[in-house]
Structure formats: C-alpha cells, structure tokens
C-alpha cells in the first residue's frame, strides 16, 4: 500500500537477476482469472461527500465494480485505528478500516456479487515495507504474548465475520511484510528474526485453518511483499528459516515507480515464482495514472515520475498498461491481479497527510465521478 511514509522509505531487500521464462502456453482466458480491486476507502468516501456515477447516474460503487468485471474486493483491517476518527475533530463519529467498517464493506461487496480478500495489517495504522508498528494494545507484551495475540485476534475477527455472513474467501496474513511484522518484534531487516516472523505468520495461518474447520469453509491464505525483486529473498527465508509452508498464494505489489523490473519482464518473475514455490502467484497491488492533473489540493503520489515508456498518463494509457500487465501475469501462469484503491476519488475524506485524495488521478473514475474506460481491462478478451 503506497502512502507518504512509504515514499520516504523504500527498502529493496534483494534482486532476482534473470529468472527463466516459459511463454510456450497461451494466456488463460479472462473468465478463469481473478480481477481484484482494493475498495477500503469506499465507505469513508461515501460518508464524506464522494459521489460515484455510471453514465452520469449516481450509482452504488460496489455495484459499479461488480458490473464492470471485478471478481474480488480487497479490504484492509487495522486493529484500533482511533486516528481515523480523530483526524476529523468534532466531526469524527466513527472509526474506519476497523472491524465494524470492514464487516459492512464485506457485506456490501458480497451483496454486489464479489468475493472478498481480507488484508490483516496487524497494526493500528498503515503497514508497508517501512512501517510495521505493533498495535498500541500489544505494546510491552512478551514475544509469547504477541504470538498468542496474533492467533486470537485473527481467529476472533474471522469468527465474527462468519457470524455476520461476511467470511472472506481469502486472507492476507500481513501487508507488504518485507521487513517483518509488529515491530519491534520479528524485524527481519534490523535483526534477521526470520524464526520470529515465521512463528507469527504461522499463528495467523493456524487461526485461518481452525476457522475453516469450524465453519466448513475454504479460505486461501496469501503472503505479501512489495515489488517482485524482493519475492525470492523473502519467501526463501520465511520458508526455510521461518518454517512457513501452509499457504496457497505468493503475492506481491508491483508499482513501476518503485521497482527495477520492467513490465515486459513480469511474466519471467511470475513463472519463476510459480515453479520455485509451487503455489498460485498474484499481484496484490498495482496502479497507473490516467491523468497528471489534480482534482484537489492533496498532492498525488503517482505523478510524472510514474509514467513509463509506451503508456501515456491517459485513460487509454492506463487501460493498456493494465491489459499488458494482466497478459504478463497470465503468460507466467499467475492467477490474479488486484488494483490498489481504484475508487479513491476526491471527497472530504481525511487521512494522516491530507484531505481529499492523493490517488484520484489513478482511479477508474473521472473528476465528475463517472466510471471511465480504465475499467475495461477487466472484461478484455485475453483469449485472442
């Protein structure tokens, strides 16, 4: 998940030079491929004046995404995000990205016909390569107590969601965990604590598996790091030293702005990951700007330095980038691509850094709130 702190701390752990490529098979048809969208801000945007339209008609955003090809909605979960209320001062009435908000979002997504990926951050704030802050409620716990807290929290959240008919089909045990989890515990960048990290990840996975047994449901477990060049180093260590093996999906973020890997090499990496780890491979975050203009005074994260050769910052450029990226993932044998925050349009939403959106130029909506052609990559015929 890109944010302003993430921009300041980009940690490149390792680089895979030239994985083998296998392009003998044609890409899978689009109906067999998972098209995902992170819609974590939608409820908050709606509460603070955001309007979504389809053909100039105000429309429920969850229905827009489902109708235009999104098969899976992704939602982040913070533990106790009190700051999401406090940033509004006296106008703040509730928390966002907490269990209540996420429960509602999942219910709305499922009602629209989408499956759900739940993204545990195991923090009160954003977790990303440079930030994995332990929740305040877990401060000063022993490692054994932290380990138990990871299990109990993961399990209790899932059972709550089950009771609300909102159990997700997929779960991420952590978000962009390049440097570990719940720092200062399990910090694999500063202390090389792969065994600690493995213990915590396995506790989260154990909670998912016990939920499956108790509910009779099937839930895929995903592990997630930022940027493809970091995948091999991280997964090799978390498996061989951390002892983490019970997961279905190797997931990574891919933002060209912060990666050394060009888009036409993504199939190489995906094929390599699939061959080495014998698991599904998905891109869990990506994005591309459709304009370099602004709709508000909150500066955009993806600016001119995010534009790459062959893809202009236009709706067609964004659409083509996503079509080509999906083709690359399919060509490598991958099974899904998630777009990060394609609904983060401008509104009176507040976060820790500004009001409005620092992402409105990378959404799938124009500045009038209308769904635009960026959506089209989800329904493109990839069998041709």
Short mmCIF file of C-alpha atoms in Angstrom, two decimals:
data_model
loop_
_atom_site.label_atom_id
_atom_site.label_comp_id
_atom_site.label_asym_id
_atom_site.label_seq_id
_atom_site.Cartn_x
_atom_site.Cartn_y
_atom_site.Cartn_z
CA UNK A 1 0.00 0.00 0.00
CA UNK A 2 1.63 3.25 -1.06
CA UNK A 3 1.41 6.24 1.28
CA UNK A 4 3.56 9.27 2.06
CA UNK A 5 5.69 7.44 4.61
CA UNK A 6 6.12 4.61 2.11
CA UNK A 7 7.51 7.11 -0.36
CA UNK A 8 10.19 8.10 2.10
CA UNK A 9 11.29 4.57 2.95
CA UNK A 10 11.70 2.18 0.07
CA UNK A 11 13.50 -0.93 1.18
CA UNK A 12 14.92 -3.15 -1.54
CA UNK A 13 15.87 -6.42 0.12
CA UNK A 14 17.21 -8.42 -2.81
CA UNK A 15 17.06 -8.65 -6.57
CA UNK A 16 16.43 -11.59 -8.84
CA UNK A 17 18.54 -11.02 -11.95
CA UNK A 18 17.06 -13.05 -14.75
CA UNK A 19 14.52 -15.73 -13.86
CA UNK A 20 13.75 -18.29 -16.54
CA UNK A 21 10.76 -17.61 -18.71
CA UNK A 22 8.26 -20.04 -20.13
CA UNK A 23 5.97 -18.49 -22.70
CA UNK A 24 5.02 -21.64 -24.55
CA UNK A 25 1.43 -21.61 -23.33
CA UNK A 26 -1.17 -19.02 -24.30
CA UNK A 27 -2.57 -16.82 -21.52
CA UNK A 28 -5.60 -18.21 -19.73
CA UNK A 29 -8.98 -16.76 -20.73
CA UNK A 30 -10.14 -13.85 -18.62
CA UNK A 31 -13.06 -15.71 -17.00
CA UNK A 32 -10.58 -18.01 -15.25
CA UNK A 33 -8.54 -15.11 -13.90
CA UNK A 34 -9.14 -13.18 -10.67
CA UNK A 35 -9.67 -9.45 -11.14
CA UNK A 36 -9.44 -7.65 -7.81
CA UNK A 37 -9.83 -4.13 -6.50
CA UNK A 38 -8.93 -2.69 -3.11
CA UNK A 39 -12.04 -0.77 -2.04
CA UNK A 40 -11.00 0.00 1.54
CA UNK A 41 -11.78 3.73 1.36
CA UNK A 42 -15.22 3.46 -0.24
CA UNK A 43 -17.40 3.62 2.90
CA UNK A 44 -15.46 6.60 4.23
CA UNK A 45 -15.61 8.40 0.89
CA UNK A 46 -19.38 7.93 0.74
CA UNK A 47 -19.73 9.28 4.29
CA UNK A 48 -17.74 12.39 3.39
CA UNK A 49 -19.38 13.55 0.20
CA UNK A 50 -17.93 11.34 -2.51
CA UNK A 51 -20.23 10.52 -5.42
CA UNK A 52 -19.82 7.61 -7.84
CA UNK A 53 -21.57 7.58 -11.20
CA UNK A 54 -22.12 5.26 -14.11
CA UNK A 55 -23.05 7.08 -17.33
CA UNK A 56 -23.73 10.25 -15.32
CA UNK A 57 -26.15 8.45 -12.99
CA UNK A 58 -25.21 8.28 -9.30
CA UNK A 59 -24.71 4.58 -8.56
CA UNK A 60 -23.62 2.32 -5.72
CA UNK A 61 -19.84 1.90 -6.15
CA UNK A 62 -19.83 -1.77 -5.15
CA UNK A 63 -22.31 -2.49 -7.93
CA UNK A 64 -20.23 -0.49 -10.40
CA UNK A 65 -17.16 -2.61 -9.70
CA UNK A 66 -19.05 -5.89 -9.82
CA UNK A 67 -20.86 -4.96 -13.02
CA UNK A 68 -17.63 -3.88 -14.73
CA UNK A 69 -15.72 -7.08 -14.09
CA UNK A 70 -14.32 -7.04 -10.55
CA UNK A 71 -14.50 -10.53 -9.09
CA UNK A 72 -12.89 -9.87 -5.70
CA UNK A 73 -12.90 -6.85 -3.39
CA UNK A 74 -9.94 -6.38 -1.04
CA UNK A 75 -10.27 -4.64 2.32
CA UNK A 76 -7.58 -3.66 4.82
CA UNK A 77 -8.14 -4.20 8.53
CA UNK A 78 -6.47 -2.06 11.19
CA UNK A 79 -6.71 -3.18 14.82
CA UNK A 80 -7.65 0.01 16.70
CA UNK A 81 -7.48 2.89 14.19
CA UNK A 82 -8.65 5.63 16.56
CA UNK A 83 -6.84 8.16 14.37
CA UNK A 84 -9.40 7.64 11.57
CA UNK A 85 -11.93 9.33 13.83
CA UNK A 86 -9.62 11.84 15.50
CA UNK A 87 -8.46 13.42 12.20
CA UNK A 88 -11.98 14.85 11.82
CA UNK A 89 -12.01 16.53 15.23
CA UNK A 90 -15.56 17.19 16.39
CA UNK A 91 -16.92 15.89 13.09
CA UNK A 92 -15.50 12.43 13.72
CA UNK A 93 -18.21 9.94 14.62
CA UNK A 94 -16.72 6.51 13.94
CA UNK A 95 -13.63 4.54 13.06
CA UNK A 96 -12.78 3.34 9.56
CA UNK A 97 -10.96 0.18 8.47
CA UNK A 98 -11.78 -1.30 11.88
CA UNK A 99 -13.82 -4.46 12.31
CA UNK A 100 -17.22 -2.71 12.12
CA UNK A 101 -16.39 -0.79 8.95
CA UNK A 102 -14.79 -3.84 7.33
CA UNK A 103 -17.78 -6.03 8.22
CA UNK A 104 -20.12 -3.59 6.49
CA UNK A 105 -17.83 -3.29 3.46
CA UNK A 106 -17.61 -7.07 3.06
CA UNK A 107 -21.38 -7.41 3.31
CA UNK A 108 -21.89 -4.76 0.65
CA UNK A 109 -19.28 -6.32 -1.64
CA UNK A 110 -20.80 -9.77 -1.29
CA UNK A 111 -24.29 -8.37 -1.90
CA UNK A 112 -22.97 -6.95 -5.17
CA UNK A 113 -21.68 -10.40 -6.16
CA UNK A 114 -17.98 -10.13 -5.36
CA UNK A 115 -15.75 -12.41 -3.32
CA UNK A 116 -13.50 -10.87 -0.66
CA UNK A 117 -9.83 -10.75 0.29
CA UNK A 118 -9.26 -9.58 3.88
CA UNK A 119 -5.92 -7.85 4.41
CA UNK A 120 -4.77 -8.01 8.05
CA UNK A 121 -2.30 -5.20 8.76
CA UNK A 122 -1.72 -6.25 12.41
CA UNK A 123 -1.29 -2.59 13.26
CA UNK A 124 -3.40 0.44 14.18
CA UNK A 125 -2.00 2.29 11.16
CA UNK A 126 -0.66 1.54 7.69
CA UNK A 127 1.66 -1.44 7.42
CA UNK A 128 4.08 -1.41 4.49
CA UNK A 129 7.78 -2.11 3.79
CA UNK A 130 8.91 0.75 6.01
CA UNK A 131 6.24 0.54 8.69
CA UNK A 132 5.05 -2.43 10.71
CA UNK A 133 4.08 -0.82 14.01
CA UNK A 134 2.82 -3.09 16.78
CA UNK A 135 -0.75 -2.18 17.84
CA UNK A 136 -0.83 0.04 20.91
CA UNK A 137 -2.85 -2.57 22.80
CA UNK A 138 0.02 -5.03 22.33
CA UNK A 139 2.81 -2.72 23.48
CA UNK A 140 5.13 -4.18 26.11
CA UNK A 141 3.90 -7.75 25.62
CA UNK A 142 6.38 -10.61 25.62
CA UNK A 143 7.02 -12.35 22.31
CA UNK A 144 4.97 -15.32 23.53
CA UNK A 145 2.07 -12.99 24.32
CA UNK A 146 2.40 -11.29 20.92
CA UNK A 147 2.31 -14.69 19.26
CA UNK A 148 -0.86 -15.64 21.10
CA UNK A 149 -2.39 -12.23 20.33
CA UNK A 150 -1.82 -12.75 16.59
CA UNK A 151 -3.65 -16.07 16.79
CA UNK A 152 -6.53 -14.87 18.98
CA UNK A 153 -7.08 -11.67 17.02
CA UNK A 154 -7.02 -13.42 13.63
CA UNK A 155 -9.39 -16.13 14.83
CA UNK A 156 -11.83 -13.81 16.60
CA UNK A 157 -12.10 -11.50 13.60
CA UNK A 158 -12.85 -14.39 11.25
CA UNK A 159 -15.43 -15.93 13.55
CA UNK A 160 -17.10 -12.55 13.95
CA UNK A 161 -17.26 -12.18 10.19
CA UNK A 162 -18.69 -15.69 9.90
CA UNK A 163 -21.44 -14.76 12.36
CA UNK A 164 -22.28 -11.76 10.18
CA UNK A 165 -22.35 -13.74 6.90
CA UNK A 166 -19.19 -11.88 5.88
CA UNK A 167 -16.47 -14.55 5.95
CA UNK A 168 -13.82 -13.76 3.31
CA UNK A 169 -12.75 -16.28 0.71
CA UNK A 170 -9.12 -15.20 1.01
CA UNK A 171 -6.96 -13.79 3.79
CA UNK A 172 -3.62 -11.96 3.81
CA UNK A 173 -1.51 -12.61 6.91
CA UNK A 174 0.12 -9.19 6.93
CA UNK A 175 0.62 -6.46 4.35
CA UNK A 176 3.86 -5.86 2.41
CA UNK A 177 5.88 -7.68 5.04
CA UNK A 178 9.32 -7.11 3.51
CA UNK A 179 10.70 -6.17 6.93
CA UNK A 180 8.55 -8.44 9.03
CA UNK A 181 5.62 -7.87 11.35
CA UNK A 182 4.62 -5.96 14.53
CA UNK A 183 7.93 -4.16 15.08
CA UNK A 184 10.00 -4.19 17.23
CA UNK A 185 9.18 -7.90 17.16
CA UNK A 186 10.03 -10.01 14.09
CA UNK A 187 12.02 -7.30 12.32
CA UNK A 188 13.87 -9.18 9.59
CA UNK A 189 15.57 -6.05 8.27
CA UNK A 190 17.22 -4.99 11.53
CA UNK A 191 17.53 -8.26 13.47
CA UNK A 192 17.20 -11.02 10.88
CA UNK A 193 14.43 -12.52 13.01
CA UNK A 194 13.11 -14.99 10.44
CA UNK A 195 12.21 -17.58 13.08
CA UNK A 196 10.18 -15.00 15.00
CA UNK A 197 8.46 -13.86 11.82
CA UNK A 198 7.71 -17.47 10.91
CA UNK A 199 6.18 -18.07 14.32
CA UNK A 200 3.86 -15.08 13.99
CA UNK A 201 2.81 -15.88 10.42
CA UNK A 202 2.13 -19.49 11.39
CA UNK A 203 -0.04 -18.32 14.29
CA UNK A 204 -2.15 -16.27 11.88
CA UNK A 205 -2.38 -19.16 9.45
CA UNK A 206 -3.33 -21.54 12.27
CA UNK A 207 -6.26 -19.26 13.11
CA UNK A 208 -7.42 -19.34 9.49
CA UNK A 209 -7.23 -23.14 9.35
CA UNK A 210 -9.18 -23.53 12.59
CA UNK A 211 -11.81 -21.17 11.22
CA UNK A 212 -12.08 -23.37 8.15
CA UNK A 213 -12.62 -26.45 10.32
CA UNK A 214 -15.24 -24.79 12.50
CA UNK A 215 -17.19 -23.17 9.66
CA UNK A 216 -16.76 -25.77 6.93
CA UNK A 217 -15.42 -23.02 4.65
CA UNK A 218 -12.37 -22.84 2.42
CA UNK A 219 -10.11 -19.81 2.83
CA UNK A 220 -6.98 -19.21 0.76
CA UNK A 221 -4.00 -17.79 2.65
CA UNK A 222 -1.80 -15.22 0.94
CA UNK A 223 1.60 -13.86 1.96
CA UNK A 224 2.56 -10.47 0.56
CA UNK A 225 5.72 -8.44 -0.09
CA UNK A 226 6.33 -5.27 -2.07
CA UNK A 227 7.93 -5.45 -5.52
CA UNK A 228 8.84 -8.59 -7.48
CA UNK A 229 12.59 -8.21 -6.99
CA UNK A 230 12.10 -8.89 -3.27
CA UNK A 231 10.00 -12.03 -3.56
CA UNK A 232 12.69 -14.72 -3.80
CA UNK A 233 14.80 -13.50 -0.90
CA UNK A 234 11.80 -13.09 1.40
CA UNK A 235 9.96 -16.31 0.57
CA UNK A 236 13.12 -18.42 0.61
CA UNK A 237 13.90 -17.21 4.12
CA UNK A 238 10.38 -17.29 5.51
CA UNK A 239 10.00 -20.88 4.28
CA UNK A 240 13.44 -22.33 5.03
CA UNK A 241 14.22 -20.46 8.26
CA UNK A 242 10.76 -19.36 9.39
CA UNK A 243 9.14 -22.71 8.65
CA UNK A 244 6.08 -21.19 6.97
CA UNK A 245 4.66 -23.61 4.40
CA UNK A 246 0.87 -23.67 4.83
CA UNK A 247 -0.21 -21.00 2.37
CA UNK A 248 -1.69 -21.02 -1.12
CA UNK A 249 -0.66 -17.74 -2.74
CA UNK A 250 2.61 -15.89 -3.32
CA UNK A 251 1.53 -12.26 -3.52
CA UNK A 252 3.48 -9.13 -4.39
CA UNK A 253 2.91 -5.46 -5.15
CA UNK A 254 4.08 -4.09 -8.47
CA UNK A 255 4.42 -0.35 -8.92
CA UNK A 256 6.84 0.52 -11.75
CA UNK A 257 7.76 3.76 -9.96
CA UNK A 258 9.35 1.79 -7.11
CA UNK A 259 10.52 -1.32 -8.96
CA UNK A 260 13.60 -2.11 -11.03
CA UNK A 261 11.56 -4.62 -13.06
CA UNK A 262 10.04 -3.50 -16.37
CA UNK A 263 6.51 -4.60 -17.19
CA UNK A 264 7.66 -6.88 -20.02
CA UNK A 265 9.67 -8.95 -17.52
CA UNK A 266 6.81 -9.63 -15.11
CA UNK A 267 5.94 -12.92 -16.81
CA UNK A 268 9.52 -14.10 -16.17
CA UNK A 269 9.20 -13.45 -12.49
CA UNK A 270 5.71 -14.90 -12.15
CA UNK A 271 6.75 -18.09 -13.95
CA UNK A 272 9.81 -18.39 -11.74
CA UNK A 273 7.83 -17.91 -8.52
CA UNK A 274 5.24 -20.44 -9.64
CA UNK A 275 7.93 -23.00 -10.47
CA UNK A 276 10.03 -22.50 -7.35
CA UNK A 277 7.25 -22.26 -4.76
CA UNK A 278 4.59 -24.45 -6.46
CA UNK A 279 1.80 -22.08 -5.46
CA UNK A 280 -0.54 -19.60 -7.06
CA UNK A 281 1.02 -16.23 -7.84
CA UNK A 282 -0.87 -12.95 -7.82
CA UNK A 283 -0.14 -9.24 -7.95
CA UNK A 284 -1.95 -7.91 -4.87
CA UNK A 285 -1.36 -4.21 -5.59
CA UNK A 286 -0.68 -2.15 -8.70
CA UNK A 287 -1.85 1.11 -10.28
CA UNK A 288 -1.19 3.58 -13.08
CA UNK A 289 -2.22 7.25 -13.56
CA UNK A 290 -4.81 8.23 -16.14
CA UNK A 291 -4.00 11.95 -15.84
CA UNK A 292 -1.35 14.20 -14.31
CA UNK A 293 -3.86 16.87 -13.27
CA UNK A 294 -5.33 17.25 -9.79
CA UNK A 295 -8.90 17.37 -8.57
CA UNK A 296 -7.97 18.80 -5.15
CA UNK A 297 -5.06 20.31 -3.23
CA UNK A 298 -3.85 16.97 -1.87
CA UNK A 299 -0.75 16.18 -3.96
CA UNK A 300 -0.90 12.99 -5.99
CA UNK A 301 1.53 10.15 -5.25
CA UNK A 302 1.75 8.90 -8.83
CA UNK A 303 2.92 11.88 -10.85
CA UNK A 304 5.03 12.35 -13.98
CA UNK A 305 7.77 10.20 -12.45
CA UNK A 306 5.34 7.26 -12.58
CA UNK A 307 4.80 7.40 -16.34
CA UNK A 308 6.75 4.75 -18.26
CA UNK A 309 7.59 4.46 -21.94
CA UNK A 310 4.72 3.24 -24.07
CA UNK A 311 1.97 4.24 -21.64
CA UNK A 312 0.80 7.83 -21.54
CA UNK A 313 -0.97 9.24 -18.49
CA UNK A 314 -4.35 8.95 -20.18
CA UNK A 315 -7.35 6.70 -19.73
CA UNK A 316 -6.20 4.67 -22.73
CA UNK A 317 -2.66 4.55 -21.36
CA UNK A 318 -3.89 3.29 -18.01
CA UNK A 319 -6.15 0.75 -19.70
CA UNK A 320 -3.33 -0.54 -21.91
CA UNK A 321 -0.90 -0.76 -19.01
CA UNK A 322 -3.36 -2.93 -17.12
CA UNK A 323 -4.14 -5.12 -20.15
CA UNK A 324 -0.44 -5.69 -20.77
CA UNK A 325 0.23 -6.36 -17.09
CA UNK A 326 -2.58 -8.92 -16.90
CA UNK A 327 -1.23 -10.59 -20.04
CA UNK A 328 2.20 -10.80 -18.42
CA UNK A 329 0.78 -12.38 -15.25
CA UNK A 330 -1.30 -14.83 -17.27
CA UNK A 331 1.64 -15.64 -19.50
CA UNK A 332 3.70 -16.53 -16.43
CA UNK A 333 0.94 -18.76 -15.08
CA UNK A 334 -0.34 -16.31 -12.46
CA UNK A 335 -3.95 -16.30 -11.35
CA UNK A 336 -4.86 -12.75 -10.40
CA UNK A 337 -4.20 -9.01 -10.34
CA UNK A 338 -5.54 -6.56 -7.75
CA UNK A 339 -5.66 -2.82 -8.37
CA UNK A 340 -4.98 -0.64 -5.35
CA UNK A 341 -7.68 1.90 -4.45
CA UNK A 342 -9.30 2.46 -7.87
CA UNK A 343 -12.22 4.15 -6.05
CA UNK A 344 -10.22 6.68 -4.01
CA UNK A 345 -11.85 9.70 -5.65
CA UNK A 346 -11.67 13.16 -4.15
CA UNK A 347 -14.08 13.96 -1.30
CA UNK A 348 -13.88 15.44 2.18
CA UNK A 349 -12.13 12.29 3.41
CA UNK A 350 -9.17 12.91 5.71
CA UNK A 351 -6.17 10.72 6.37
CA UNK A 352 -2.91 11.36 8.23
CA UNK A 353 -1.49 13.53 5.45
CA UNK A 354 -4.29 15.48 3.80
CA UNK A 355 -7.91 15.98 2.80
CA UNK A 356 -9.32 14.57 -0.42
CA UNK A 357 -7.28 12.05 -2.38
CA UNK A 358 -3.64 11.63 -3.30
CA UNK A 359 -4.75 8.93 -5.75
CA UNK A 360 -7.66 10.45 -7.70
CA UNK A 361 -5.54 10.57 -10.87
CA UNK A 362 -5.03 6.79 -10.68
CA UNK A 363 -8.61 5.69 -10.06
CA UNK A 364 -11.14 4.32 -12.54
CA UNK A 365 -13.31 7.45 -12.26
CA UNK A 366 -13.03 10.84 -13.94
CA UNK A 367 -13.22 14.07 -11.97
CA UNK A 368 -17.00 14.18 -12.38
CA UNK A 369 -17.23 10.81 -10.59
CA UNK A 370 -18.05 8.80 -13.70
CA UNK A 371 -16.61 5.32 -14.20
CA UNK A 372 -14.22 5.56 -17.16
CA UNK A 373 -12.51 3.23 -19.61
CA UNK A 374 -9.82 2.18 -17.16
CA UNK A 375 -12.26 -0.49 -16.04
CA UNK A 376 -12.17 -2.13 -19.47
CA UNK A 377 -9.11 -4.28 -18.81
CA UNK A 378 -11.24 -6.49 -16.58
CA UNK A 379 -13.55 -7.52 -19.42
CA UNK A 380 -10.96 -7.55 -22.20
CA UNK A 381 -10.84 -10.79 -24.20
CA UNK A 382 -7.50 -12.28 -23.23
CA UNK A 383 -8.09 -15.46 -25.20
CA UNK A 384 -7.35 -13.74 -28.52
#
